[in-house]
Coordinates of C-alpha atoms in Angstrom, one line a residue:
M27 CA -4.4 -24.5 16.3
F28 CA -5.3 -27.6 14.3
A29 CA -8.1 -28.5 16.6
L30 CA -9.6 -25.0 16.1
Q31 CA -9.2 -25.3 12.4
Q32 CA -11.0 -28.7 12.4
K33 CA -13.8 -27.3 14.6
L34 CA -14.4 -24.4 12.2
V35 CA -14.5 -26.8 9.2
D36 CA -17.0 -29.1 11.1
D37 CA -19.2 -26.2 12.0
F38 CA -19.2 -24.9 8.4
H39 CA -19.9 -28.4 7.1
D40 CA -23.0 -28.7 9.4
Y41 CA -24.1 -25.2 8.3
I42 CA -23.9 -26.2 4.6
R43 CA -25.7 -29.5 5.1
S44 CA -28.6 -27.7 6.8
F45 CA -29.5 -26.3 3.4
L46 CA -29.4 -29.6 1.5
C47 CA -32.9 -31.0 1.0
I48 CA -32.4 -33.0 -2.2
R49 CA -34.5 -36.0 -3.2
D50 CA -32.3 -37.4 -6.0
P51 CA -29.9 -39.9 -4.4
M52 CA -27.3 -39.5 -7.1
I53 CA -27.1 -35.7 -6.5
V54 CA -27.0 -36.2 -2.7
G55 CA -24.2 -38.8 -3.1
F56 CA -22.2 -36.4 -5.3
L57 CA -22.6 -33.6 -2.9
E58 CA -21.6 -35.7 0.1
R59 CA -18.5 -36.9 -1.7
E60 CA -17.5 -33.3 -2.5
L61 CA -18.1 -32.1 1.0
S62 CA -16.2 -35.1 2.4
R63 CA -13.1 -34.3 0.3
G64 CA -13.2 -30.6 1.5
A65 CA -14.3 -29.0 -1.8
L66 CA -15.5 -25.9 0.0
W67 CA -12.6 -25.3 2.3
P68 CA -8.8 -25.4 1.7
Q69 CA -6.3 -27.4 3.7
P70 CA -4.5 -25.3 6.4
L71 CA -1.6 -23.3 5.1
L72 CA 1.7 -24.1 6.7
Q73 CA 4.7 -21.8 6.3
L74 CA 8.1 -21.6 7.8
N75 CA 8.9 -18.5 9.8
P76 CA 12.5 -17.8 8.8
E77 CA 15.0 -16.8 11.5
F78 CA 17.6 -14.5 10.0
C79 CA 21.2 -15.0 10.8
P80 CA 22.1 -12.8 13.8
G81 CA 24.8 -10.2 13.6
P82 CA 26.5 -7.9 16.1
L83 CA 24.9 -5.5 18.5
V84 CA 24.9 -1.8 17.4
D85 CA 26.8 -1.1 20.6
E86 CA 29.5 -3.5 19.6
L87 CA 29.9 -1.8 16.2
V88 CA 30.2 1.5 18.1
D89 CA 32.9 0.1 20.3
Q90 CA 34.8 -1.1 17.2
G91 CA 34.6 2.3 15.7
R92 CA 32.5 1.2 12.8
L93 CA 29.6 3.4 13.9
D94 CA 29.5 6.9 15.3
P95 CA 29.1 6.8 19.1
K96 CA 25.7 8.5 18.9
C97 CA 24.3 5.5 17.0
G98 CA 24.5 3.5 20.2
G99 CA 21.8 5.7 21.8
I100 CA 19.8 6.2 18.6
F101 CA 19.4 2.6 17.4
R102 CA 17.8 0.8 20.3
R103 CA 14.9 -1.6 20.3
G104 CA 11.7 -1.1 22.3
K105 CA 12.0 2.6 22.5
G106 CA 8.9 4.5 23.5
P107 CA 7.4 7.0 26.0
D108 CA 7.6 4.4 28.8
N109 CA 11.1 3.3 27.9
P110 CA 12.9 6.2 26.1
H111 CA 16.3 4.5 26.3
G112 CA 15.2 1.2 24.9
L113 CA 17.3 -2.0 24.9
P114 CA 20.4 -3.0 22.9
L115 CA 19.6 -3.7 19.2
R116 CA 21.1 -6.7 17.5
L117 CA 21.4 -6.5 13.8
H118 CA 20.8 -9.3 11.3
R119 CA 23.9 -10.4 9.4
H120 CA 22.5 -9.0 6.2
Q121 CA 22.1 -5.6 7.9
E122 CA 25.7 -5.6 8.9
R123 CA 26.8 -6.6 5.4
A124 CA 24.8 -3.7 4.0
L125 CA 26.5 -1.3 6.4
G126 CA 29.9 -2.6 5.2
C127 CA 28.9 -2.0 1.5
A128 CA 27.7 1.5 2.3
Q129 CA 30.8 2.4 4.2
A130 CA 33.0 1.0 1.4
G131 CA 31.3 3.4 -1.0
R132 CA 29.6 0.6 -3.0
N133 CA 26.2 0.5 -4.6
Y134 CA 24.1 -2.4 -3.4
V135 CA 20.7 -4.0 -3.4
V136 CA 19.2 -5.8 -0.4
T137 CA 16.7 -8.6 -1.4
T138 CA 15.4 -10.3 1.7
G139 CA 12.1 -11.4 3.2
T140 CA 9.3 -9.3 4.6
G141 CA 10.0 -8.4 8.3
S142 CA 13.8 -8.7 8.0
G143 CA 14.6 -5.1 8.5
K144 CA 15.3 -3.9 5.0
S145 CA 14.9 -0.3 5.9
L146 CA 17.6 -0.5 8.5
C147 CA 20.0 -1.6 5.7
Y148 CA 20.0 2.0 4.5
I149 CA 18.8 4.1 7.4
L150 CA 21.7 2.9 9.7
P151 CA 24.5 3.8 7.3
V152 CA 22.8 7.1 6.2
V153 CA 22.3 8.2 9.8
D154 CA 25.9 7.2 10.7
A155 CA 27.3 9.2 7.7
V156 CA 25.3 12.3 8.6
L157 CA 26.5 12.1 12.2
R158 CA 30.1 11.8 11.2
E159 CA 30.0 14.6 8.6
G160 CA 27.6 16.9 10.4
S161 CA 23.9 17.6 10.2
G162 CA 22.4 20.7 8.5
T163 CA 24.6 20.8 5.5
G164 CA 21.9 20.0 2.9
T165 CA 20.0 16.9 1.9
R166 CA 22.4 13.9 2.0
A167 CA 19.9 11.2 1.3
I168 CA 16.8 10.9 -0.8
V169 CA 14.6 7.8 -0.2
V170 CA 12.1 7.1 -3.0
Y171 CA 9.0 5.0 -2.3
P172 CA 6.5 3.6 -4.8
M173 CA 3.6 4.4 -2.4
N174 CA 2.9 7.0 0.2
A175 CA 1.9 4.4 2.7
L176 CA 5.5 3.1 2.8
A177 CA 6.9 6.6 3.2
N178 CA 4.5 7.2 6.1
S179 CA 5.6 3.9 7.7
Q180 CA 9.2 4.9 7.4
L181 CA 8.5 8.3 8.9
G182 CA 7.2 6.5 12.0
E183 CA 10.3 4.4 12.2
L184 CA 12.5 7.4 12.0
D185 CA 10.4 9.1 14.7
K186 CA 11.0 6.1 16.9
Y187 CA 14.8 6.1 16.5
L188 CA 15.6 9.8 16.1
R189 CA 13.0 11.9 17.8
S190 CA 13.0 10.6 21.4
G191 CA 11.4 13.7 22.8
Q192 CA 14.0 16.1 21.2
A193 CA 12.8 19.3 19.5
R194 CA 15.4 18.8 16.7
P195 CA 16.8 15.3 16.2
P196 CA 20.5 14.8 15.7
V197 CA 19.8 13.8 12.0
T198 CA 16.9 15.7 10.4
Y199 CA 14.3 14.1 8.2
A200 CA 11.1 15.0 6.5
R201 CA 8.4 13.5 4.3
Y202 CA 7.6 15.4 1.0
T203 CA 5.0 13.3 -0.9
G204 CA 2.1 15.6 -1.6
Q205 CA 0.2 14.7 1.5
E206 CA 1.5 17.7 3.4
D207 CA -0.3 21.0 4.0
Q208 CA 1.1 24.3 2.9
A209 CA 2.8 25.0 6.3
E210 CA 4.5 21.6 6.2
R211 CA 5.7 22.1 2.7
E212 CA 7.1 25.5 3.5
A213 CA 8.9 24.1 6.5
V214 CA 10.6 21.5 4.4
L215 CA 11.5 24.1 1.7
S216 CA 12.9 26.6 4.1
D217 CA 14.9 24.1 6.0
P218 CA 15.7 21.1 3.8
P219 CA 16.3 17.9 5.9
D220 CA 19.3 15.6 5.9
I221 CA 17.0 12.8 4.8
L222 CA 14.1 13.4 2.4
L223 CA 11.4 10.8 2.1
T224 CA 9.4 11.1 -1.1
N225 CA 7.8 9.1 -4.0
F226 CA 8.9 9.1 -7.6
M227 CA 6.1 11.2 -8.9
M228 CA 6.8 14.0 -6.4
L229 CA 10.5 13.8 -7.1
E230 CA 9.7 14.4 -10.8
L231 CA 7.7 17.5 -9.7
I232 CA 10.5 18.7 -7.5
L233 CA 12.8 18.7 -10.5
T234 CA 10.4 20.7 -12.7
R235 CA 8.7 23.2 -10.3
P236 CA 10.6 26.5 -9.9
S237 CA 9.1 27.0 -6.5
E238 CA 10.8 23.8 -5.2
R239 CA 14.2 24.5 -6.7
R240 CA 15.5 25.0 -3.1
L241 CA 15.2 21.3 -2.5
V242 CA 17.3 20.6 -5.6
D243 CA 19.9 23.1 -4.6
A244 CA 20.0 21.6 -1.1
A245 CA 20.9 18.2 -2.6
G246 CA 24.1 19.5 -4.1
R247 CA 26.0 17.2 -1.7
L248 CA 23.7 14.3 -2.1
R249 CA 25.4 11.1 -1.1
Y250 CA 22.7 8.4 -1.1
L251 CA 19.8 7.7 -3.4
V252 CA 17.6 4.8 -2.2
L253 CA 14.8 3.1 -4.3
D254 CA 12.6 1.1 -1.9
E255 CA 10.6 -1.8 -3.4
L256 CA 12.9 -2.0 -6.4
H257 CA 10.8 -4.7 -8.0
T258 CA 7.9 -2.3 -8.6
Y259 CA 9.9 -0.4 -11.3
R260 CA 9.2 -2.4 -14.3
G261 CA 8.2 -1.8 -17.9
R262 CA 7.4 1.8 -18.8
Q263 CA 7.4 2.9 -15.2
G264 CA 10.8 1.4 -14.7
A265 CA 12.1 3.3 -17.7
D266 CA 10.6 6.6 -16.4
V267 CA 12.2 6.1 -13.0
A268 CA 15.6 5.2 -14.6
M269 CA 15.4 8.5 -16.5
L270 CA 14.4 10.3 -13.4
V271 CA 17.5 9.0 -11.5
R272 CA 19.7 10.3 -14.3
R273 CA 18.0 13.7 -14.3
L274 CA 18.3 14.0 -10.6
R275 CA 22.0 13.2 -10.8
Q276 CA 22.4 15.9 -13.5
H277 CA 20.3 18.5 -11.6
C278 CA 22.0 18.0 -8.3
A279 CA 25.5 17.9 -9.8
A280 CA 26.5 15.6 -6.9
T281 CA 29.9 14.1 -7.4
R282 CA 29.7 11.1 -5.2
V283 CA 26.3 9.3 -5.0
Q284 CA 25.8 5.8 -3.7
Y285 CA 22.7 3.9 -5.0
I286 CA 20.8 1.5 -2.8
G287 CA 17.9 -0.7 -3.6
T288 CA 15.6 -2.9 -1.5
S289 CA 13.1 -5.5 -2.4
A290 CA 11.5 -8.6 -1.0
T291 CA 12.2 -10.4 -4.2
I292 CA 13.3 -9.7 -7.8
A293 CA 14.7 -12.9 -9.3
S294 CA 13.4 -16.3 -8.3
E295 CA 14.9 -18.7 -10.9
G296 CA 18.3 -20.3 -11.3
S297 CA 21.1 -20.6 -8.8
A298 CA 21.9 -18.1 -6.1
A299 CA 24.7 -16.7 -8.1
A300 CA 22.4 -16.4 -11.2
R301 CA 19.8 -14.6 -9.1
R302 CA 22.4 -12.1 -7.8
R303 CA 23.6 -11.4 -11.3
A304 CA 20.0 -10.8 -12.5
V305 CA 19.4 -8.4 -9.6
A306 CA 22.7 -6.6 -10.2
E307 CA 21.8 -6.2 -13.9
V308 CA 18.4 -4.7 -13.2
A309 CA 19.7 -2.4 -10.6
S310 CA 22.6 -1.2 -12.8
R311 CA 20.2 -0.3 -15.6
L312 CA 17.9 1.5 -13.2
F313 CA 20.6 3.5 -11.5
G314 CA 22.8 4.1 -14.5
D315 CA 25.8 3.0 -12.4
S316 CA 27.5 -0.3 -11.6
V317 CA 26.0 -2.6 -9.0
S318 CA 28.5 -5.5 -8.6

């Protein structure tokens, strides 16, 4: 890797020098010094690739009774057309801790690095709860994304875990973000899913449009409200989303809602305990409920 980087630098250095036809020796000397110290190219960027603490296998949690037995077949790694059954999935420790918080009925926020499986920190407990309590009884979870691209990505992840060639998955889910055509919107309205993926602007419209009242009515037993990328809700937008959360709670009249947030980072200063307190304070203000 370093040899390739040096070769690229040397080639670029020779390319730049091919344009230098300067008579003044002072200017030539200055340019040579600047080129020699690498003024036109940065040093290689070195970063650590963190390895997150391993937790138990999903199958082990099923054997312990902590997950519904169907979770063992749903949450597998490497699932695809060529390998529909996949391989056993080992959780990270923070994913197991998130599952414990969810099953204890606590609100929580997951702040961990990119690529560490934040979405599984809420998808796993949500799917487990729906399997235990029965699918098709209304929307049990609403997941709110700041961008449609994130909702689209999560839809693909749910397809990978839950679809597996089945016409109707054991836990139903749907995207409702404004990208859908009329037929797709009607399908969601006529048969509200267990898990609804949306964005905060569309959620605002759902609460105000009479034609979409069916989605609000279907969320009367709402159990989970997830805000993905929690750090994006700042300033005026943060205040708008905080009010939206309170209005949703009022419209749905749900008696037992757990609030979950995810973010790559929110607080970066102070001790670990101070950062946790800062995250909990921000989340509590957004959700209008205690995050310990």
